PDB file of C-alpha atoms and ligand atoms in Angstrom:
ATOM      1  CA  MET Q  27     -28.356 -60.508  -1.183  1.00  0.00           C
ATOM      2  CA  LEU Q  28     -28.382 -58.950  -4.687  1.00  0.00           C
ATOM      3  CA  ASP Q  29     -25.526 -59.554  -7.156  1.00  0.00           C
ATOM      4  CA  LEU Q  30     -23.642 -56.284  -6.744  1.00  0.00           C
ATOM      5  CA  THR Q  31     -21.251 -57.573  -9.380  1.00  0.00           C
ATOM      6  CA  GLN Q  32     -23.601 -55.876 -11.897  1.00  0.00           C
ATOM      7  CA  ILE Q  33     -22.597 -52.703 -10.807  1.00  0.00           C
ATOM      8  CA  ASN Q  34     -19.530 -51.309 -12.612  1.00  0.00           C
ATOM      9  CA  GLN Q  35     -17.452 -49.714  -9.706  1.00  0.00           C
ATOM     10  CA  ASN Q  36     -15.608 -47.307 -12.142  1.00  0.00           C
ATOM     11  CA  ASN Q  37     -18.992 -45.753 -13.212  1.00  0.00           C
ATOM     12  CA  LEU Q  38     -20.784 -44.942  -9.824  1.00  0.00           C
ATOM     13  CA  PRO Q  39     -22.976 -41.821  -9.406  1.00  0.00           C
ATOM     14  CA  LYS Q  40     -20.667 -39.678  -7.208  1.00  0.00           C
ATOM     15  CA  HIS Q  41     -23.836 -37.724  -5.946  1.00  0.00           C
ATOM     16  CA  ILE Q  42     -27.315 -39.269  -5.583  1.00  0.00           C
ATOM     17  CA  ALA Q  43     -30.232 -37.150  -4.655  1.00  0.00           C
ATOM     18  CA  VAL Q  44     -33.525 -38.634  -3.844  1.00  0.00           C
ATOM     19  CA  ILE Q  45     -36.941 -37.261  -3.725  1.00  0.00           C
ATOM     20  CA  MET Q  46     -38.575 -39.276  -1.037  1.00  0.00           C
ATOM     21  CA  ASP Q  47     -42.357 -39.565  -2.147  1.00  0.00           C
ATOM     22  CA  GLY Q  48     -45.480 -41.508  -1.427  1.00  0.00           C
ATOM     23  CA  ASN Q  49     -45.598 -42.141   2.490  1.00  0.00           C
ATOM     24  CA  GLY Q  50     -48.934 -40.896   2.641  1.00  0.00           C
ATOM     25  CA  ARG Q  51     -50.354 -42.981  -0.182  1.00  0.00           C
ATOM     26  CA  TRP Q  52     -48.388 -45.900   1.228  1.00  0.00           C
ATOM     27  CA  ALA Q  53     -50.254 -45.580   4.527  1.00  0.00           C
ATOM     28  CA  LYS Q  54     -53.887 -44.858   2.767  1.00  0.00           C
ATOM     29  CA  GLU Q  55     -53.241 -47.989   0.662  1.00  0.00           C
ATOM     30  CA  ARG Q  56     -53.119 -49.826   4.061  1.00  0.00           C
ATOM     31  CA  GLY Q  57     -55.924 -48.012   5.857  1.00  0.00           C
ATOM     32  CA  LYS Q  58     -53.602 -46.211   7.941  1.00  0.00           C
ATOM     33  CA  LEU Q  59     -52.774 -42.475   9.000  1.00  0.00           C
ATOM     34  CA  ARG Q  60     -50.200 -40.709   7.065  1.00  0.00           C
ATOM     35  CA  VAL Q  61     -48.125 -40.606  10.020  1.00  0.00           C
ATOM     36  CA  PHE Q  62     -47.727 -44.487   9.712  1.00  0.00           C
ATOM     37  CA  GLY Q  63     -46.279 -43.856   6.373  1.00  0.00           C
ATOM     38  CA  HIS Q  64     -43.566 -41.465   7.470  1.00  0.00           C
ATOM     39  CA  GLU Q  65     -42.643 -43.746  10.257  1.00  0.00           C
ATOM     40  CA  ASN Q  66     -42.090 -46.411   7.551  1.00  0.00           C
ATOM     41  CA  GLY Q  67     -40.549 -43.835   5.666  1.00  0.00           C
ATOM     42  CA  VAL Q  68     -37.807 -43.602   8.316  1.00  0.00           C
ATOM     43  CA  LYS Q  69     -37.035 -47.275   7.983  1.00  0.00           C
ATOM     44  CA  ALA Q  70     -36.322 -46.839   4.050  1.00  0.00           C
ATOM     45  CA  VAL Q  71     -34.090 -43.825   4.869  1.00  0.00           C
ATOM     46  CA  ARG Q  72     -31.913 -45.907   7.231  1.00  0.00           C
ATOM     47  CA  LYS Q  73     -31.594 -48.857   4.692  1.00  0.00           C
ATOM     48  CA  THR Q  74     -30.871 -46.582   1.795  1.00  0.00           C
ATOM     49  CA  VAL Q  75     -28.206 -44.912   3.686  1.00  0.00           C
ATOM     50  CA  GLU Q  76     -26.569 -47.949   4.702  1.00  0.00           C
ATOM     51  CA  ASN Q  77     -26.853 -49.419   1.211  1.00  0.00           C
ATOM     52  CA  CYS Q  78     -25.317 -46.314  -0.660  1.00  0.00           C
ATOM     53  CA  ALA Q  79     -22.471 -46.259   2.090  1.00  0.00           C
ATOM     54  CA  ARG Q  80     -21.696 -49.837   1.270  1.00  0.00           C
ATOM     55  CA  LEU Q  81     -22.164 -49.130  -2.504  1.00  0.00           C
ATOM     56  CA  ASN Q  82     -19.311 -46.808  -2.309  1.00  0.00           C
ATOM     57  CA  ILE Q  83     -21.491 -43.370  -3.156  1.00  0.00           C
ATOM     58  CA  LYS Q  84     -20.000 -40.548  -2.005  1.00  0.00           C
ATOM     59  CA  TYR Q  85     -22.810 -38.049  -1.520  1.00  0.00           C
ATOM     60  CA  LEU Q  86     -26.415 -38.877  -0.957  1.00  0.00           C
ATOM     61  CA  THR Q  87     -28.813 -35.859  -0.551  1.00  0.00           C
ATOM     62  CA  LEU Q  88     -32.466 -36.692   0.969  1.00  0.00           C
ATOM     63  CA  TYR Q  89     -35.162 -34.179   0.459  1.00  0.00           C
ATOM     64  CA  ALA Q  90     -36.604 -34.783   3.831  1.00  0.00           C
ATOM     65  CA  PHE Q  91     -38.734 -31.465   4.146  1.00  0.00           C
ATOM     66  CA  SER Q  92     -39.477 -28.681   1.827  1.00  0.00           C
ATOM     67  CA  THR Q  93     -40.310 -25.167   2.388  1.00  0.00           C
ATOM     68  CA  GLU Q  94     -43.735 -25.832   1.125  1.00  0.00           C
ATOM     69  CA  ASN Q  95     -44.162 -28.964   3.560  1.00  0.00           C
ATOM     70  CA  TRP Q  96     -44.733 -26.362   6.392  1.00  0.00           C
ATOM     71  CA  LYS Q  97     -48.056 -25.814   4.889  1.00  0.00           C
ATOM     72  CA  ARG Q  98     -49.338 -29.440   5.773  1.00  0.00           C
ATOM     73  CA  PRO Q  99     -51.284 -29.987   8.926  1.00  0.00           C
ATOM     74  CA  GLN Q 100     -49.811 -28.899  12.015  1.00  0.00           C
ATOM     75  CA  ILE Q 101     -49.960 -32.733  13.361  1.00  0.00           C
ATOM     76  CA  GLU Q 102     -48.185 -33.941  10.275  1.00  0.00           C
ATOM     77  CA  VAL Q 103     -45.501 -31.193  10.518  1.00  0.00           C
ATOM     78  CA  GLN Q 104     -44.852 -32.190  14.200  1.00  0.00           C
ATOM     79  CA  THR Q 105     -44.819 -35.751  13.405  1.00  0.00           C
ATOM     80  CA  LEU Q 106     -42.146 -35.329  10.720  1.00  0.00           C
ATOM     81  CA  MET Q 107     -39.859 -33.097  13.276  1.00  0.00           C
ATOM     82  CA  ARG Q 108     -40.629 -35.654  16.255  1.00  0.00           C
ATOM     83  CA  LEU Q 109     -39.155 -38.366  13.590  1.00  0.00           C
ATOM     84  CA  LEU Q 110     -36.365 -36.322  12.523  1.00  0.00           C
ATOM     85  CA  VAL Q 111     -35.116 -35.717  16.324  1.00  0.00           C
ATOM     86  CA  SER Q 112     -35.603 -39.514  17.167  1.00  0.00           C
ATOM     87  CA  SER Q 113     -34.013 -40.929  13.957  1.00  0.00           C
ATOM     88  CA  LEU Q 114     -31.035 -38.379  14.595  1.00  0.00           C
ATOM     89  CA  ARG Q 115     -30.752 -39.767  18.099  1.00  0.00           C
ATOM     90  CA  LYS Q 116     -30.973 -43.292  17.197  1.00  0.00           C
ATOM     91  CA  GLU Q 117     -28.701 -43.201  14.136  1.00  0.00           C
ATOM     92  CA  LEU Q 118     -25.771 -41.604  15.598  1.00  0.00           C
ATOM     93  CA  LYS Q 119     -24.250 -44.740  15.905  1.00  0.00           C
ATOM     94  CA  THR Q 120     -24.920 -46.360  12.476  1.00  0.00           C
ATOM     95  CA  LEU Q 121     -23.375 -42.908  11.147  1.00  0.00           C
ATOM     96  CA  GLU Q 122     -20.409 -43.482  13.034  1.00  0.00           C
ATOM     97  CA  LYS Q 123     -20.194 -47.091  12.347  1.00  0.00           C
ATOM     98  CA  ASN Q 124     -20.444 -46.523   8.731  1.00  0.00           C
ATOM     99  CA  ASN Q 125     -18.039 -43.397   8.831  1.00  0.00           C
ATOM    100  CA  ILE Q 126     -20.806 -41.258   7.347  1.00  0.00           C
ATOM    101  CA  ARG Q 127     -20.499 -37.141   7.914  1.00  0.00           C
ATOM    102  CA  LEU Q 128     -24.225 -35.604   8.444  1.00  0.00           C
ATOM    103  CA  ASN Q 129     -24.839 -32.429   6.762  1.00  0.00           C
ATOM    104  CA  ALA Q 130     -28.008 -30.477   6.249  1.00  0.00           C
ATOM    105  CA  ILE Q 131     -28.971 -27.689   3.543  1.00  0.00           C
ATOM    106  CA  GLY Q 132     -32.063 -25.504   3.777  1.00  0.00           C
ATOM    107  CA  ASN Q 133     -33.578 -22.731   5.870  1.00  0.00           C
ATOM    108  CA  LEU Q 134     -32.455 -24.399   9.338  1.00  0.00           C
ATOM    109  CA  ASP Q 135     -33.445 -21.526  11.348  1.00  0.00           C
ATOM    110  CA  ALA Q 136     -36.893 -22.100  10.531  1.00  0.00           C
ATOM    111  CA  LEU Q 137     -36.666 -25.589  12.310  1.00  0.00           C
ATOM    112  CA  PRO Q 138     -38.034 -26.210  15.922  1.00  0.00           C
ATOM    113  CA  SER Q 139     -35.348 -25.517  18.255  1.00  0.00           C
ATOM    114  CA  LYS Q 140     -35.180 -29.097  19.622  1.00  0.00           C
ATOM    115  CA  ALA Q 141     -34.767 -30.088  15.950  1.00  0.00           C
ATOM    116  CA  ALA Q 142     -32.056 -27.682  15.227  1.00  0.00           C
ATOM    117  CA  LYS Q 143     -30.026 -28.647  18.257  1.00  0.00           C
ATOM    118  CA  GLU Q 144     -30.240 -32.383  17.812  1.00  0.00           C
ATOM    119  CA  LEU Q 145     -29.192 -31.639  14.056  1.00  0.00           C
ATOM    120  CA  LYS Q 146     -26.309 -29.512  14.950  1.00  0.00           C
ATOM    121  CA  GLU Q 147     -24.972 -32.188  17.538  1.00  0.00           C
ATOM    122  CA  VAL Q 148     -24.936 -34.937  15.143  1.00  0.00           C
ATOM    123  CA  ILE Q 149     -23.312 -32.723  12.468  1.00  0.00           C
ATOM    124  CA  GLU Q 150     -20.453 -31.795  14.892  1.00  0.00           C
ATOM    125  CA  LYS Q 151     -20.253 -35.451  16.234  1.00  0.00           C
ATOM    126  CA  THR Q 152     -19.732 -36.924  12.583  1.00  0.00           C
ATOM    127  CA  ALA Q 153     -17.615 -33.709  11.242  1.00  0.00           C
ATOM    128  CA  THR Q 154     -14.438 -35.544  10.958  1.00  0.00           C
ATOM    129  CA  ASN Q 155     -15.852 -38.751   9.181  1.00  0.00           C
ATOM    130  CA  LYS Q 156     -14.310 -39.354   5.899  1.00  0.00           C
ATOM    131  CA  GLY Q 157     -16.822 -41.816   4.254  1.00  0.00           C
ATOM    132  CA  MET Q 158     -20.186 -40.683   2.756  1.00  0.00           C
ATOM    133  CA  VAL Q 159     -21.567 -37.275   3.114  1.00  0.00           C
ATOM    134  CA  LEU Q 160     -25.304 -37.525   4.012  1.00  0.00           C
ATOM    135  CA  THR Q 161     -26.983 -34.510   3.542  1.00  0.00           C
ATOM    136  CA  LEU Q 162     -30.522 -33.912   4.742  1.00  0.00           C
ATOM    137  CA  ALA Q 163     -32.602 -31.159   2.813  1.00  0.00           C
ATOM    138  CA  LEU Q 164     -34.498 -29.671   5.548  1.00  0.00           C
ATOM    139  CA  SER Q 165     -36.981 -26.716   5.101  1.00  0.00           C
ATOM    140  CA  TYR Q 166     -35.289 -26.582   1.630  1.00  0.00           C
ATOM    141  CA  GLY Q 167     -36.458 -24.999  -1.377  1.00  0.00           C
ATOM    142  CA  SER Q 168     -34.392 -24.453  -4.327  1.00  0.00           C
ATOM    143  CA  ARG Q 169     -35.762 -21.243  -5.570  1.00  0.00           C
ATOM    144  CA  ASN Q 170     -35.143 -19.738  -1.816  1.00  0.00           C
ATOM    145  CA  GLU Q 171     -31.525 -20.879  -2.162  1.00  0.00           C
ATOM    146  CA  LEU Q 172     -31.150 -19.165  -5.363  1.00  0.00           C
ATOM    147  CA  VAL Q 173     -32.787 -16.154  -3.985  1.00  0.00           C
ATOM    148  CA  SER Q 174     -30.510 -15.957  -1.146  1.00  0.00           C
ATOM    149  CA  ALA Q 175     -27.413 -16.421  -3.440  1.00  0.00           C
ATOM    150  CA  VAL Q 176     -28.354 -13.578  -5.633  1.00  0.00           C
ATOM    151  CA  LYS Q 177     -29.028 -11.293  -2.680  1.00  0.00           C
ATOM    152  CA  ASN Q 178     -25.506 -12.164  -1.239  1.00  0.00           C
ATOM    153  CA  LEU Q 179     -23.868 -11.654  -4.495  1.00  0.00           C
ATOM    154  CA  ALA Q 180     -25.673  -8.302  -4.865  1.00  0.00           C
ATOM    155  CA  ILE Q 181     -24.538  -7.249  -1.376  1.00  0.00           C
ATOM    156  CA  LYS Q 182     -20.904  -7.967  -2.402  1.00  0.00           C
ATOM    157  CA  VAL Q 183     -21.377  -6.032  -5.556  1.00  0.00           C
ATOM    158  CA  LYS Q 184     -22.709  -3.087  -3.525  1.00  0.00           C
ATOM    159  CA  ASN Q 185     -19.991  -3.270  -1.049  1.00  0.00           C
ATOM    160  CA  ASN Q 186     -17.360  -3.467  -4.232  1.00  0.00           C
ATOM    161  CA  LEU Q 187     -16.105  -6.740  -3.103  1.00  0.00           C
ATOM    162  CA  ILE Q 188     -16.717  -7.970  -6.609  1.00  0.00           C
ATOM    163  CA  SER Q 189     -17.472  -6.556  -9.840  1.00  0.00           C
ATOM    164  CA  PRO Q 190     -20.794  -7.829 -11.860  1.00  0.00           C
ATOM    165  CA  THR Q 191     -18.488  -9.195 -14.360  1.00  0.00           C
ATOM    166  CA  ASP Q 192     -16.908 -11.494 -11.988  1.00  0.00           C
ATOM    167  CA  ILE Q 193     -20.181 -13.414 -11.448  1.00  0.00           C
ATOM    168  CA  ASP Q 194     -20.217 -16.654 -13.415  1.00  0.00           C
ATOM    169  CA  ASP Q 195     -21.245 -20.261 -12.519  1.00  0.00           C
ATOM    170  CA  ASN Q 196     -18.484 -21.007  -9.942  1.00  0.00           C
ATOM    171  CA  LEU Q 197     -19.383 -17.806  -8.028  1.00  0.00           C
ATOM    172  CA  ILE Q 198     -22.998 -18.620  -7.916  1.00  0.00           C
ATOM    173  CA  ASN Q 199     -22.486 -22.419  -6.833  1.00  0.00           C
ATOM    174  CA  GLU Q 200     -19.965 -20.823  -4.083  1.00  0.00           C
ATOM    175  CA  HIS Q 201     -23.307 -19.123  -2.686  1.00  0.00           C
ATOM    176  CA  LEU Q 202     -25.376 -22.170  -2.677  1.00  0.00           C
ATOM    177  CA  TYR Q 203     -25.936 -24.358   0.547  1.00  0.00           C
ATOM    178  CA  THR Q 204     -24.270 -26.988  -1.710  1.00  0.00           C
ATOM    179  CA  HIS Q 205     -21.082 -25.189  -2.367  1.00  0.00           C
ATOM    180  CA  ASP Q 206     -18.942 -27.809  -0.954  1.00  0.00           C
ATOM    181  CA  MET Q 207     -20.666 -30.539  -2.792  1.00  0.00           C
ATOM    182  CA  PRO Q 208     -20.208 -31.744  -6.573  1.00  0.00           C
ATOM    183  CA  ASP Q 209     -23.444 -31.708  -8.857  1.00  0.00           C
ATOM    184  CA  VAL Q 210     -26.049 -34.239  -8.590  1.00  0.00           C
ATOM    185  CA  ASP Q 211     -25.201 -37.256 -11.178  1.00  0.00           C
ATOM    186  CA  LEU Q 212     -28.447 -39.259 -10.464  1.00  0.00           C
ATOM    187  CA  LEU Q 213     -31.846 -37.876  -9.187  1.00  0.00           C
ATOM    188  CA  ILE Q 214     -34.384 -40.614  -7.775  1.00  0.00           C
ATOM    189  CA  ARG Q 215     -37.846 -39.856  -7.281  1.00  0.00           C
ATOM    190  CA  THR Q 216     -40.375 -42.530  -6.133  1.00  0.00           C
ATOM    191  CA  SER Q 217     -43.967 -43.005  -6.052  1.00  0.00           C
ATOM    192  CA  GLY Q 218     -44.501 -42.653  -9.846  1.00  0.00           C
ATOM    193  CA  GLU Q 219     -44.620 -38.631  -9.868  1.00  0.00           C
ATOM    194  CA  HIS Q 220     -42.553 -37.087 -12.499  1.00  0.00           C
ATOM    195  CA  ARG Q 221     -41.704 -33.810 -11.153  1.00  0.00           C
ATOM    196  CA  ILE Q 222     -38.807 -31.946  -9.357  1.00  0.00           C
ATOM    197  CA  SER Q 223     -40.681 -30.131  -6.869  1.00  0.00           C
ATOM    198  CA  ASN Q 224     -38.374 -27.150  -6.270  1.00  0.00           C
ATOM    199  CA  PHE Q 225     -35.265 -29.571  -5.324  1.00  0.00           C
ATOM    200  CA  LEU Q 226     -31.661 -28.842  -6.100  1.00  0.00           C
ATOM    201  CA  LEU Q 227     -32.697 -27.003  -9.569  1.00  0.00           C
ATOM    202  CA  TRP Q 228     -29.328 -25.661 -10.326  1.00  0.00           C
ATOM    203  CA  GLN Q 229     -27.538 -28.824  -9.094  1.00  0.00           C
ATOM    204  CA  ILE Q 230     -29.434 -31.226 -11.211  1.00  0.00           C
ATOM    205  CA  ALA Q 231     -28.500 -29.461 -14.582  1.00  0.00           C
ATOM    206  CA  TYR Q 232     -26.898 -32.386 -15.915  1.00  0.00           C
ATOM    207  CA  ALA Q 233     -28.437 -35.116 -13.590  1.00  0.00           C
ATOM    208  CA  GLU Q 234     -29.837 -38.403 -14.958  1.00  0.00           C
ATOM    209  CA  LEU Q 235     -33.194 -38.487 -13.804  1.00  0.00           C
ATOM    210  CA  TYR Q 236     -34.849 -41.886 -12.408  1.00  0.00           C
ATOM    211  CA  PHE Q 237     -38.532 -42.057 -11.426  1.00  0.00           C
ATOM    212  CA  ILE Q 238     -40.000 -45.219 -10.115  1.00  0.00           C
ATOM    213  CA  ASP Q 239     -43.316 -46.411  -9.372  1.00  0.00           C
ATOM    214  CA  VAL Q 240     -42.963 -47.683  -5.888  1.00  0.00           C
ATOM    215  CA  PHE Q 241     -44.005 -45.615  -2.580  1.00  0.00           C
ATOM    216  CA  TRP Q 242     -41.065 -44.513  -0.637  1.00  0.00           C
ATOM    217  CA  PRO Q 243     -41.676 -46.905   2.216  1.00  0.00           C
ATOM    218  CA  ASP Q 244     -40.934 -49.913  -0.342  1.00  0.00           C
ATOM    219  CA  PHE Q 245     -37.833 -48.590  -1.866  1.00  0.00           C
ATOM    220  CA  SER Q 246     -35.213 -51.080  -1.186  1.00  0.00           C
ATOM    221  CA  GLU Q 247     -31.718 -52.318  -1.958  1.00  0.00           C
ATOM    222  CA  LYS Q 248     -33.037 -53.955  -5.203  1.00  0.00           C
ATOM    223  CA  HIS Q 249     -34.654 -50.750  -6.593  1.00  0.00           C
ATOM    224  CA  LEU Q 250     -31.397 -48.521  -5.670  1.00  0.00           C
ATOM    225  CA  VAL Q 251     -29.035 -51.152  -7.434  1.00  0.00           C
ATOM    226  CA  GLU Q 252     -31.758 -51.029 -10.593  1.00  0.00           C
ATOM    227  CA  ALA Q 253     -31.501 -47.003 -10.464  1.00  0.00           C
ATOM    228  CA  ILE Q 254     -27.601 -47.386 -10.418  1.00  0.00           C
ATOM    229  CA  ILE Q 255     -27.462 -49.644 -13.360  1.00  0.00           C
ATOM    230  CA  SER Q 256     -29.818 -47.696 -15.426  1.00  0.00           C
ATOM    231  CA  TYR Q 257     -27.661 -44.674 -14.793  1.00  0.00           C
ATOM    232  CA  GLN Q 258     -24.662 -46.523 -15.811  1.00  0.00           C
ATOM    233  CA  LYS Q 259     -26.427 -47.542 -19.187  1.00  0.00           C
ATOM    234  CA  ARG Q 260     -26.917 -43.805 -19.995  1.00  0.00           C
ATOM    235  CA  GLU Q 261     -24.459 -41.966 -22.103  1.00  0.00           C
ATOM    236  CA  ARG Q 262     -23.843 -38.416 -20.320  1.00  0.00           C
ATOM    237  CA  ARG Q 263     -22.861 -36.296 -23.128  1.00  0.00           C
ATOM    238  CA  PHE Q 264     -23.090 -32.744 -21.432  1.00  0.00           C
ATOM    239  CA  GLY Q 265     -23.870 -31.117 -24.691  1.00  0.00           C
ATOM    240  CA  LYS Q 266     -21.440 -32.866 -26.693  1.00  0.00           C
ATOM    241  CA  THR Q 267     -22.011 -35.190 -29.408  1.00  0.00           C
ATOM    242  CA  SER Q 268     -21.653 -39.124 -29.061  1.00  0.00           C
ATOM    243  CA  GLU Q 269     -18.583 -39.275 -31.126  1.00  0.00           C
ATOM    244  CA  GLN Q 270     -16.731 -36.437 -29.328  1.00  0.00           C
ATOM    245  CA  LEU Q 271     -17.004 -38.395 -26.232  1.00  0.00           C
ATOM    246  CA  SER Q 272     -15.630 -41.804 -27.696  1.00  0.00           C
TER     247      SER Q 272
HETATM  248  C1  LIG S 312     -43.301 -37.593   0.998  1.00  0.00           C
HETATM  249  O1  LIG S 312     -44.449 -38.173   0.884  1.00  0.00           O
HETATM  250  C2  LIG S 312     -42.277 -37.541   2.056  1.00  0.00           C
HETATM  251  C3  LIG S 312     -42.156 -36.510   2.816  1.00  0.00           C
HETATM  252  C4  LIG S 312     -42.892 -35.124   2.695  1.00  0.00           C
HETATM  253  C5  LIG S 312     -41.249 -36.339   3.953  1.00  0.00           C
HETATM  254  C6  LIG S 312     -40.194 -37.553   3.880  1.00  0.00           C
HETATM  255  C7  LIG S 312     -39.611 -37.686   5.372  1.00  0.00           C
HETATM  256  C8  LIG S 312     -39.381 -39.141   5.740  1.00  0.00           C
HETATM  257  C9  LIG S 312     -39.307 -40.185   4.708  1.00  0.00           C
HETATM  258  C10 LIG S 312     -39.277 -39.276   6.946  1.00  0.00           C
HETATM  259  C11 LIG S 312     -38.391 -38.352   8.055  1.00  0.00           C
HETATM  260  C12 LIG S 312     -36.974 -38.270   7.415  1.00  0.00           C
HETATM  261  C13 LIG S 312     -35.765 -38.268   7.863  1.00  0.00           C
HETATM  262  C14 LIG S 312     -34.714 -37.949   7.465  1.00  0.00           C
HETATM  263  C15 LIG S 312     -35.561 -38.796   9.514  1.00  0.00           C
HETATM  264  P1  LIG S 312     -45.735 -37.582   1.099  1.00  0.00           P
HETATM  265  O2  LIG S 312     -46.082 -37.372   2.424  1.00  0.00           O
HETATM  266  O3  LIG S 312     -45.698 -36.375   0.200  1.00  0.00           O
HETATM  267  O4  LIG S 312     -46.524 -38.781   0.607  1.00  0.00           O
HETATM  268  P2  LIG S 312     -47.617 -38.720  -0.654  1.00  0.00           P
HETATM  269  O5  LIG S 312     -47.365 -38.022  -1.665  1.00  0.00           O
HETATM  270  O6  LIG S 312     -48.239 -40.080  -0.729  1.00  0.00           O
HETATM  271  O7  LIG S 312     -48.979 -37.852   0.177  1.00  0.00           O
END
C-alpha cells in the first residue's frame, strides 16, 4: 500500500483524462500478439478506475478508441470491441460497488450494435450513482466533436434560435460531448509518447500535462499517485502572474 498522506486532499484534480498508450509495444516486448497487450490493458483500466474512485477523483475520462483506430487491422478492432463488451458485463458490479456512473463520448453510432447495446445498458443502470463519473471516449475524435458543435451552432443561427454574437466559450462548451463535465485538470499519457492525438483539444486548454515512460498495462497505483503529486506541485496560473495568485 502506498502512503496516500502525500496527496493533498484540498488540491485534487477534479477531472483526470488518460491516453492509455503502449499496449501493442508491451505485448511485443514479451513476444506476444497485440491482443495480449489489450487484454492486459483492461486490467490496468480496472485498477485505475478503482484507484481514482478511492482517491476521490470526481471525473475520469479514458481514451479507449479513437476515430482513427477504425483504420487498424479488422482483427484488432474486433478484439477491442469484444474486450469492451466483456469488460462492461464484468465490471457493472464494480461500478455499482464504487458508486461510479458510466458515461461515453464520441460517435457512438459507429459502434457495433452489441457494444452500443451493452454500453447503453450499463450507462442506464449506473445513471443514478453519485460518485465518480467514468467517461469512455469511444470512436472519439476531438476535431469531429468540434465540427459537430460548429454545425449545430450554424443550424441554430440559420433557424434564428441564436445570433452569431451569442457564440462564446460557454455556448461552444454546451455543444460538445463533454457539456456536463468540467475542463480537464490533469492529462496523463503513458508509453513515453509526447502527443495529444486528437483527444479533448478544447477541454485541455489549461490542463497540466503528464507524460510517463511506462506502457499502459504497467500503469499502477504508484504511477497514478506520482502523477497527482506532480500536478499538486505545479502552479496553475490560467494566464495570470504568480504574484496575482498569492
Ligand atoms: C493504445 O495502445 C491503446 C488502445 C488503442 C486501446 C486502449 C484500450 C484498452 C486499454 C482496452 C479496452 C478498453 C476498455 C475501456 C475496456 P496501442 O495499441 O496504440 O499500443 P502501441 O502504441 O504500443 O501500438
